[in-house]
PDB file of C-alpha atoms in Angstrom:
ATOM      1  CA  MET A   1       0.210  -0.282  -0.143  1.00 79.00           C
ATOM      2  CA  HIS A   2       1.316   3.267  -0.762  1.00 89.00           C
ATOM      3  CA  PRO A   3       0.924   6.416   1.345  1.00 94.00           C
ATOM      4  CA  ILE A   4      -1.411   9.031   0.574  1.00 96.00           C
ATOM      5  CA  ILE A   5       1.143  11.788   2.042  1.00 97.00           C
ATOM      6  CA  LYS A   6       4.689  11.505   1.834  1.00 97.00           C
ATOM      7  CA  ILE A   7       6.827  14.152   3.354  1.00 98.00           C
ATOM      8  CA  LYS A   8      10.642  14.210   2.745  1.00 97.00           C
ATOM      9  CA  ASP A   9      13.586  16.099   4.249  1.00 98.00           C
ATOM     10  CA  LEU A  10      10.710  19.145   4.636  1.00 98.00           C
ATOM     11  CA  ALA A  11      12.376  22.287   6.352  1.00 97.00           C
ATOM     12  CA  ALA A  12       9.891  25.404   7.158  1.00 97.00           C
ATOM     13  CA  SER A  13      10.447  28.783   8.824  1.00 94.00           C
ATOM     14  CA  TYR A  14       8.419  31.949  10.204  1.00 86.00           C
ATOM     15  CA  ASP A  15       9.769  35.438   9.916  1.00 83.00           C
ATOM     16  CA  GLN A  16      13.418  33.751   8.892  1.00 84.00           C
ATOM     17  CA  LYS A  17      13.052  31.572  12.194  1.00 91.00           C
ATOM     18  CA  GLN A  18      13.632  27.819  11.428  1.00 95.00           C
ATOM     19  CA  VAL A  19      10.742  26.113  12.893  1.00 96.00           C
ATOM     20  CA  LEU A  20      10.883  22.676  10.943  1.00 97.00           C
ATOM     21  CA  THR A  21      13.909  20.584   9.448  1.00 97.00           C
ATOM     22  CA  ASP A  22      14.448  17.438   8.203  1.00 97.00           C
ATOM     23  CA  ILE A  23      10.955  16.359   8.636  1.00 97.00           C
ATOM     24  CA  ASP A  24      10.101  12.532   7.037  1.00 98.00           C
ATOM     25  CA  LEU A  25       6.872  11.524   7.648  1.00 97.00           C
ATOM     26  CA  GLU A  26       4.143   8.844   5.749  1.00 97.00           C
ATOM     27  CA  VAL A  27       0.346   9.087   6.239  1.00 97.00           C
ATOM     28  CA  TYR A  28      -1.335   5.942   4.785  1.00 96.00           C
ATOM     29  CA  PRO A  29      -5.355   5.651   4.170  1.00 95.00           C
ATOM     30  CA  ASN A  30      -7.196   5.087   7.327  1.00 94.00           C
ATOM     31  CA  ASP A  31      -4.289   6.421   9.220  1.00 96.00           C
ATOM     32  CA  PHE A  32      -4.876   7.755  12.986  1.00 96.00           C
ATOM     33  CA  LEU A  33      -1.923   9.670  13.302  1.00 96.00           C
ATOM     34  CA  GLY A  34      -1.568  12.217  16.950  1.00 94.00           C
ATOM     35  CA  ILE A  35       1.098  14.685  16.080  1.00 95.00           C
ATOM     36  CA  ILE A  36       2.428  16.070  19.636  1.00 92.00           C
ATOM     37  CA  GLY A  37       4.794  18.121  21.032  1.00 90.00           C
ATOM     38  CA  PRO A  38       5.710  21.669  22.804  1.00 89.00           C
ATOM     39  CA  ASN A  39       4.230  24.853  22.000  1.00 87.00           C
ATOM     40  CA  GLY A  40       6.310  26.391  19.229  1.00 89.00           C
ATOM     41  CA  GLY A  41       7.790  23.375  18.031  1.00 92.00           C
ATOM     42  CA  GLY A  42       6.209  23.415  14.720  1.00 94.00           C
ATOM     43  CA  LYS A  43       2.976  21.075  14.935  1.00 94.00           C
ATOM     44  CA  THR A  44       0.678  23.737  13.400  1.00 92.00           C
ATOM     45  CA  THR A  45       3.495  24.477  10.829  1.00 94.00           C
ATOM     46  CA  LEU A  46       3.272  21.125   9.817  1.00 96.00           C
ATOM     47  CA  ILE A  47      -0.471  20.839   9.621  1.00 95.00           C
ATOM     48  CA  LYS A  48      -0.390  24.005   7.246  1.00 94.00           C
ATOM     49  CA  CYS A  49       2.469  22.745   4.759  1.00 96.00           C
ATOM     50  CA  ILE A  50       0.511  19.730   4.446  1.00 95.00           C
ATOM     51  CA  LEU A  51      -2.703  21.153   3.618  1.00 93.00           C
ATOM     52  CA  GLY A  52      -0.815  23.800   1.427  1.00 93.00           C
ATOM     53  CA  LEU A  53      -1.580  26.734   3.687  1.00 92.00           C
ATOM     54  CA  LYS A  54       2.008  27.734   3.932  1.00 94.00           C
ATOM     55  CA  ALA A  55       5.132  27.409   1.783  1.00 95.00           C
ATOM     56  CA  TYR A  56       8.010  25.639   2.845  1.00 96.00           C
ATOM     57  CA  ASP A  57      12.030  26.156   2.451  1.00 96.00           C
ATOM     58  CA  GLN A  58      12.867  23.086   1.180  1.00 96.00           C
ATOM     59  CA  GLY A  59      11.987  19.030   0.828  1.00 97.00           C
ATOM     60  CA  ASN A  60       8.810  17.430  -0.999  1.00 96.00           C
ATOM     61  CA  ILE A  61       5.245  16.617  -0.078  1.00 97.00           C
ATOM     62  CA  SER A  62       3.471  14.342  -2.369  1.00 96.00           C
ATOM     63  CA  TYR A  63       0.194  12.720  -2.785  1.00 96.00           C
ATOM     64  CA  THR A  64      -1.351   9.211  -3.643  1.00 95.00           C
ATOM     65  CA  LYS A  65      -4.390   8.634  -4.889  1.00 92.00           C
ATOM     66  CA  ASN A  66      -5.340   4.662  -5.601  1.00 88.00           C
ATOM     67  CA  ASP A  67      -1.605   4.413  -5.579  1.00 87.00           C
ATOM     68  CA  ILE A  68      -1.204   6.913  -8.504  1.00 91.00           C
ATOM     69  CA  ASN A  69       0.716   9.948  -7.983  1.00 92.00           C
ATOM     70  CA  VAL A  70      -1.727  13.266  -8.030  1.00 94.00           C
ATOM     71  CA  LYS A  71      -1.180  16.678  -8.061  1.00 92.00           C
ATOM     72  CA  ASP A  72      -3.481  16.936  -4.596  1.00 90.00           C
ATOM     73  CA  ILE A  73      -6.133  15.316  -2.372  1.00 94.00           C
ATOM     74  CA  LYS A  74      -8.853  16.066  -0.803  1.00 93.00           C
ATOM     75  CA  MET A  75      -8.455  17.086   2.786  1.00 95.00           C
ATOM     76  CA  GLY A  76     -10.594  18.625   5.309  1.00 94.00           C
ATOM     77  CA  TYR A  77      -9.508  20.782   8.165  1.00 94.00           C
ATOM     78  CA  LEU A  78     -10.696  21.503  11.538  1.00 91.00           C
ATOM     79  CA  PRO A  79      -8.521  24.660  12.567  1.00 87.00           C
ATOM     80  CA  GLN A  80      -7.979  26.075  16.356  1.00 80.00           C
ATOM     81  CA  TYR A  81     -11.434  26.797  17.899  1.00 64.00           C
ATOM     82  CA  ASN A  82      -9.960  30.411  19.085  1.00 60.00           C
ATOM     83  CA  LEU A  83      -9.499  31.289  15.450  1.00 63.00           C
ATOM     84  CA  ILE A  84     -12.904  31.261  14.304  1.00 72.00           C
ATOM     85  CA  ASP A  85     -15.055  34.300  14.769  1.00 76.00           C
ATOM     86  CA  ARG A  86     -18.353  33.545  16.752  1.00 77.00           C
ATOM     87  CA  LYS A  87     -19.719  36.956  15.879  1.00 78.00           C
ATOM     88  CA  PHE A  88     -20.101  36.053  11.806  1.00 83.00           C
ATOM     89  CA  PRO A  89     -23.652  35.843  11.099  1.00 85.00           C
ATOM     90  CA  ILE A  90     -23.790  32.236   9.566  1.00 90.00           C
ATOM     91  CA  SER A  91     -25.722  29.335  10.746  1.00 94.00           C
ATOM     92  CA  VAL A  92     -25.019  26.053  11.491  1.00 95.00           C
ATOM     93  CA  ARG A  93     -26.488  24.658   8.037  1.00 94.00           C
ATOM     94  CA  GLU A  94     -24.434  27.127   6.289  1.00 92.00           C
ATOM     95  CA  VAL A  95     -20.942  26.597   8.186  1.00 93.00           C
ATOM     96  CA  ILE A  96     -21.006  22.790   7.180  1.00 95.00           C
ATOM     97  CA  LEU A  97     -22.059  23.711   3.468  1.00 93.00           C
ATOM     98  CA  SER A  98     -19.055  26.122   3.293  1.00 90.00           C
ATOM     99  CA  GLY A  99     -17.084  23.220   3.564  1.00 91.00           C
ATOM    100  CA  LEU A 100     -18.199  22.303  -0.217  1.00 89.00           C
ATOM    101  CA  ARG A 101     -16.611  25.976  -1.305  1.00 75.00           C
ATOM    102  CA  ARG A 102     -13.323  24.454  -2.413  1.00 65.00           C
ATOM    103  CA  GLU A 103     -14.941  22.558  -5.165  1.00 60.00           C
ATOM    104  CA  ARG A 104     -17.646  24.651  -5.940  1.00 55.00           C
ATOM    105  CA  GLY A 105     -15.574  27.795  -6.183  1.00 56.00           C
ATOM    106  CA  LEU A 106     -17.587  31.317  -6.070  1.00 56.00           C
ATOM    107  CA  ILE A 107     -20.999  29.308  -6.572  1.00 58.00           C
ATOM    108  CA  LEU A 108     -23.241  29.828  -3.788  1.00 67.00           C
ATOM    109  CA  ARG A 109     -26.216  28.069  -4.954  1.00 80.00           C
ATOM    110  CA  TYR A 110     -26.579  24.770  -3.833  1.00 86.00           C
ATOM    111  CA  SER A 111     -27.992  21.505  -5.295  1.00 89.00           C
ATOM    112  CA  LYS A 112     -30.748  19.287  -3.840  1.00 92.00           C
ATOM    113  CA  GLU A 113     -28.241  16.463  -3.304  1.00 93.00           C
ATOM    114  CA  GLU A 114     -25.745  18.951  -1.596  1.00 92.00           C
ATOM    115  CA  LEU A 115     -28.594  20.512   0.795  1.00 93.00           C
ATOM    116  CA  ASN A 116     -29.596  16.676   1.605  1.00 95.00           C
ATOM    117  CA  HIS A 117     -25.964  15.150   2.384  1.00 95.00           C
ATOM    118  CA  ALA A 118     -25.383  18.635   4.530  1.00 95.00           C
ATOM    119  CA  GLN A 119     -28.724  17.481   6.707  1.00 96.00           C
ATOM    120  CA  VAL A 120     -27.021  13.896   6.758  1.00 96.00           C
ATOM    121  CA  ILE A 121     -23.710  15.497   8.608  1.00 95.00           C
ATOM    122  CA  VAL A 122     -26.348  17.750  10.737  1.00 96.00           C
ATOM    123  CA  GLU A 123     -27.751  14.932  11.863  1.00 94.00           C
ATOM    124  CA  ARG A 124     -24.584  12.558  12.193  1.00 92.00           C
ATOM    125  CA  MET A 125     -23.069  15.802  14.376  1.00 92.00           C
ATOM    126  CA  GLY A 126     -26.051  15.450  16.600  1.00 90.00           C
ATOM    127  CA  LEU A 127     -27.150  18.819  15.541  1.00 93.00           C
ATOM    128  CA  GLU A 128     -30.772  18.280  14.990  1.00 92.00           C
ATOM    129  CA  THR A 129     -32.841  21.457  15.174  1.00 93.00           C
ATOM    130  CA  LEU A 130     -29.817  23.514  15.315  1.00 95.00           C
ATOM    131  CA  GLU A 131     -29.606  24.023  11.721  1.00 94.00           C
ATOM    132  CA  ASP A 132     -30.745  27.451  11.569  1.00 94.00           C
ATOM    133  CA  ARG A 133     -29.311  28.647  14.665  1.00 94.00           C
ATOM    134  CA  PRO A 134     -26.260  31.469  14.301  1.00 93.00           C
ATOM    135  CA  ILE A 135     -23.430  30.115  15.477  1.00 90.00           C
ATOM    136  CA  GLY A 136     -22.816  32.860  17.916  1.00 90.00           C
ATOM    137  CA  GLN A 137     -25.561  31.088  19.981  1.00 92.00           C
ATOM    138  CA  LEU A 138     -23.990  27.614  20.201  1.00 90.00           C
ATOM    139  CA  SER A 139     -21.903  26.187  22.889  1.00 86.00           C
ATOM    140  CA  GLY A 140     -18.423  25.131  22.624  1.00 83.00           C
ATOM    141  CA  GLY A 141     -18.965  21.618  21.737  1.00 84.00           C
ATOM    142  CA  GLN A 142     -22.015  22.271  19.432  1.00 88.00           C
ATOM    143  CA  LEU A 143     -19.648  24.715  17.231  1.00 88.00           C
ATOM    144  CA  GLN A 144     -16.605  22.084  17.195  1.00 87.00           C
ATOM    145  CA  ARG A 145     -19.291  19.492  15.571  1.00 89.00           C
ATOM    146  CA  ALA A 146     -20.484  22.154  13.020  1.00 92.00           C
ATOM    147  CA  LEU A 147     -16.707  22.801  12.256  1.00 91.00           C
ATOM    148  CA  LEU A 148     -16.360  19.034  12.123  1.00 92.00           C
ATOM    149  CA  GLY A 149     -19.070  18.562   9.896  1.00 94.00           C
ATOM    150  CA  ARG A 150     -18.043  21.275   7.828  1.00 94.00           C
ATOM    151  CA  ALA A 151     -14.532  19.336   7.552  1.00 95.00           C
ATOM    152  CA  ILE A 152     -15.814  16.387   6.362  1.00 96.00           C
ATOM    153  CA  ILE A 153     -18.784  17.200   4.084  1.00 96.00           C
ATOM    154  CA  SER A 154     -16.756  16.953   1.131  1.00 93.00           C
ATOM    155  CA  ASP A 155     -15.709  13.616   1.825  1.00 94.00           C
ATOM    156  CA  PRO A 156     -11.720  14.186   2.211  1.00 95.00           C
ATOM    157  CA  GLU A 157      -8.880  11.359   2.203  1.00 96.00           C
ATOM    158  CA  VAL A 158      -7.628  12.920   4.894  1.00 97.00           C
ATOM    159  CA  LEU A 159      -9.090  15.010   7.597  1.00 97.00           C
ATOM    160  CA  SER A 160      -6.532  16.960   9.937  1.00 96.00           C
ATOM    161  CA  LEU A 161      -7.768  18.739  13.139  1.00 93.00           C
ATOM    162  CA  ASP A 162      -5.661  21.347  15.292  1.00 91.00           C
ATOM    163  CA  GLU A 163      -6.493  21.008  19.009  1.00 87.00           C
ATOM    164  CA  PRO A 164     -10.016  20.094  18.302  1.00 86.00           C
ATOM    165  CA  ASN A 165     -10.711  19.566  22.213  1.00 79.00           C
ATOM    166  CA  THR A 166      -9.588  23.328  23.556  1.00 70.00           C
ATOM    167  CA  TYR A 167     -12.493  25.030  25.162  1.00 65.00           C
ATOM    168  CA  ILE A 168     -14.667  22.156  25.140  1.00 71.00           C
ATOM    169  CA  ASP A 169     -16.086  19.916  28.383  1.00 69.00           C
ATOM    170  CA  LYS A 170     -14.896  16.559  29.065  1.00 73.00           C
ATOM    171  CA  LYS A 171     -18.532  15.218  28.035  1.00 72.00           C
ATOM    172  CA  PHE A 172     -18.341  16.494  24.739  1.00 76.00           C
ATOM    173  CA  GLN A 173     -14.677  15.441  24.318  1.00 78.00           C
ATOM    174  CA  ASP A 174     -15.483  11.855  24.964  1.00 79.00           C
ATOM    175  CA  LYS A 175     -18.389  12.461  22.218  1.00 81.00           C
ATOM    176  CA  LEU A 176     -15.863  14.018  19.767  1.00 83.00           C
ATOM    177  CA  TYR A 177     -13.298  11.116  19.955  1.00 84.00           C
ATOM    178  CA  THR A 178     -16.086   8.702  19.462  1.00 87.00           C
ATOM    179  CA  LEU A 179     -17.272  10.727  16.335  1.00 88.00           C
ATOM    180  CA  LEU A 180     -13.214  10.609  15.062  1.00 90.00           C
ATOM    181  CA  GLU A 181     -13.205   6.802  15.635  1.00 90.00           C
ATOM    182  CA  GLU A 182     -15.906   6.547  13.577  1.00 91.00           C
ATOM    183  CA  ILE A 183     -14.809   8.955  10.447  1.00 93.00           C
ATOM    184  CA  GLN A 184     -11.280   7.288  10.834  1.00 93.00           C
ATOM    185  CA  LYS A 185     -12.995   4.394   9.438  1.00 93.00           C
ATOM    186  CA  GLU A 186     -13.907   6.744   5.801  1.00 94.00           C
ATOM    187  CA  CYS A 187     -10.274   8.449   5.917  1.00 96.00           C
ATOM    188  CA  ALA A 188      -6.745   9.295   7.428  1.00 97.00           C
ATOM    189  CA  ILE A 189      -7.008  11.500  10.298  1.00 97.00           C
ATOM    190  CA  ILE A 190      -4.320  13.674  11.645  1.00 97.00           C
ATOM    191  CA  LEU A 191      -4.922  14.946  15.125  1.00 95.00           C
ATOM    192  CA  VAL A 192      -2.717  17.851  16.614  1.00 93.00           C
ATOM    193  CA  SER A 193      -3.145  17.959  20.334  1.00 87.00           C
ATOM    194  CA  HIS A 194      -1.384  18.760  23.591  1.00 80.00           C
ATOM    195  CA  ASP A 195      -3.593  16.582  25.694  1.00 76.00           C
ATOM    196  CA  ILE A 196      -1.155  13.659  25.477  1.00 79.00           C
ATOM    197  CA  SER A 197      -3.462  11.271  27.504  1.00 77.00           C
ATOM    198  CA  ALA A 198      -6.448  11.424  25.287  1.00 74.00           C
ATOM    199  CA  VAL A 199      -4.413  11.141  22.287  1.00 79.00           C
ATOM    200  CA  LEU A 200      -2.505   8.177  23.271  1.00 81.00           C
ATOM    201  CA  LYS A 201      -5.908   6.378  24.295  1.00 81.00           C
ATOM    202  CA  THR A 202      -7.198   7.342  20.678  1.00 85.00           C
ATOM    203  CA  VAL A 203      -4.699   7.374  17.788  1.00 91.00           C
ATOM    204  CA  LYS A 204      -2.975   4.772  16.094  1.00 92.00           C
ATOM    205  CA  LYS A 205       0.409   6.513  15.401  1.00 94.00           C
ATOM    206  CA  VAL A 206       2.354   9.315  16.768  1.00 94.00           C
ATOM    207  CA  ALA A 207       4.616  12.079  15.619  1.00 94.00           C
ATOM    208  CA  TYR A 208       6.640  14.073  18.082  1.00 93.00           C
ATOM    209  CA  VAL A 209       7.342  17.280  16.713  1.00 95.00           C
ATOM    210  CA  ASN A 210       9.681  19.896  17.880  1.00 94.00           C
ATOM    211  CA  GLN A 211      11.522  21.359  15.150  1.00 96.00           C
ATOM    212  CA  THR A 212      12.503  17.502  13.948  1.00 96.00           C
ATOM    213  CA  LEU A 213      10.271  14.847  14.337  1.00 96.00           C
ATOM    214  CA  LYS A 214      10.219  11.574  16.115  1.00 93.00           C
ATOM    215  CA  TYR A 215       7.873   9.077  14.701  1.00 94.00           C
ATOM    216  CA  TYR A 216       6.253   6.251  16.680  1.00 92.00           C
ATOM    217  CA  PRO A 217       4.227   3.508  14.658  1.00 90.00           C
ATOM    218  CA  ASP A 218       2.488   1.969  17.541  1.00 88.00           C
ATOM    219  CA  ALA A 219       0.646   4.545  19.651  1.00 84.00           C
ATOM    220  CA  GLN A 220      -0.177   1.545  22.156  1.00 77.00           C
ATOM    221  CA  THR A 221       3.238   0.767  23.436  1.00 78.00           C
ATOM    222  CA  LEU A 222       3.657   4.297  24.673  1.00 74.00           C
ATOM    223  CA  SER A 223       2.464   5.793  27.950  1.00 63.00           C
ATOM    224  CA  SER A 224       1.694   9.456  28.710  1.00 57.00           C
ATOM    225  CA  ALA A 225       5.170   9.428  31.204  1.00 52.00           C
ATOM    226  CA  SER A 226       7.272   8.177  28.326  1.00 62.00           C
ATOM    227  CA  ILE A 227       6.081  10.809  26.390  1.00 61.00           C
ATOM    228  CA  GLN A 228       6.358  13.509  29.155  1.00 59.00           C
ATOM    229  CA  GLU A 229      10.118  12.116  29.290  1.00 59.00           C
ATOM    230  CA  ILE A 230      10.805  13.346  25.687  1.00 58.00           C
ATOM    231  CA  PHE A 231       9.154  16.592  26.298  1.00 54.00           C
TER     232      PHE A 231
END
């Protein structure tokens, strides 16, 4: 089986400061990869390079679909919670549908099939009866579910999540990881988190990023204590 994402000798910087160097990583179909590391270690930078949201200084990122090299693949993205403008006048349904914009360009009208698919996602996220509610009236957990719906509505090959459990309560955190375990059957997941114990209980593989990368192919062999020793 070929990796759907292959990263080789990647280096990236911000304001001429080196953030990542000599990064090698492969992501396979239906992987569940946890990315951990200290603040400022380069976790979010790595995700943005993979998503094509940030240029890198050197190295290569290649993509494969059905064992054939392609220019890119479908990727969903759940950004950090604190980057979301809750005052923006948009409903839950509109948030979820906005995940189709990358494929549709500036066309704002949605087909009946797309609207039906959005409703399926609404129900899958447990947001029934909230479809028309403005996002400013949602709880933290409800907003995260709407954003997760936006990230998966295009049926991505890879879903990337950056600190998805920030600002949500323990009850929804458990629900979130249950949802992710279901989604992982359909696509690969890359999960960035500072919550080491939650990551180790959920993911299959771990990458520790602190400018360079250490890869652990079996998360079950690790413990929170052993990871803490690396920090």
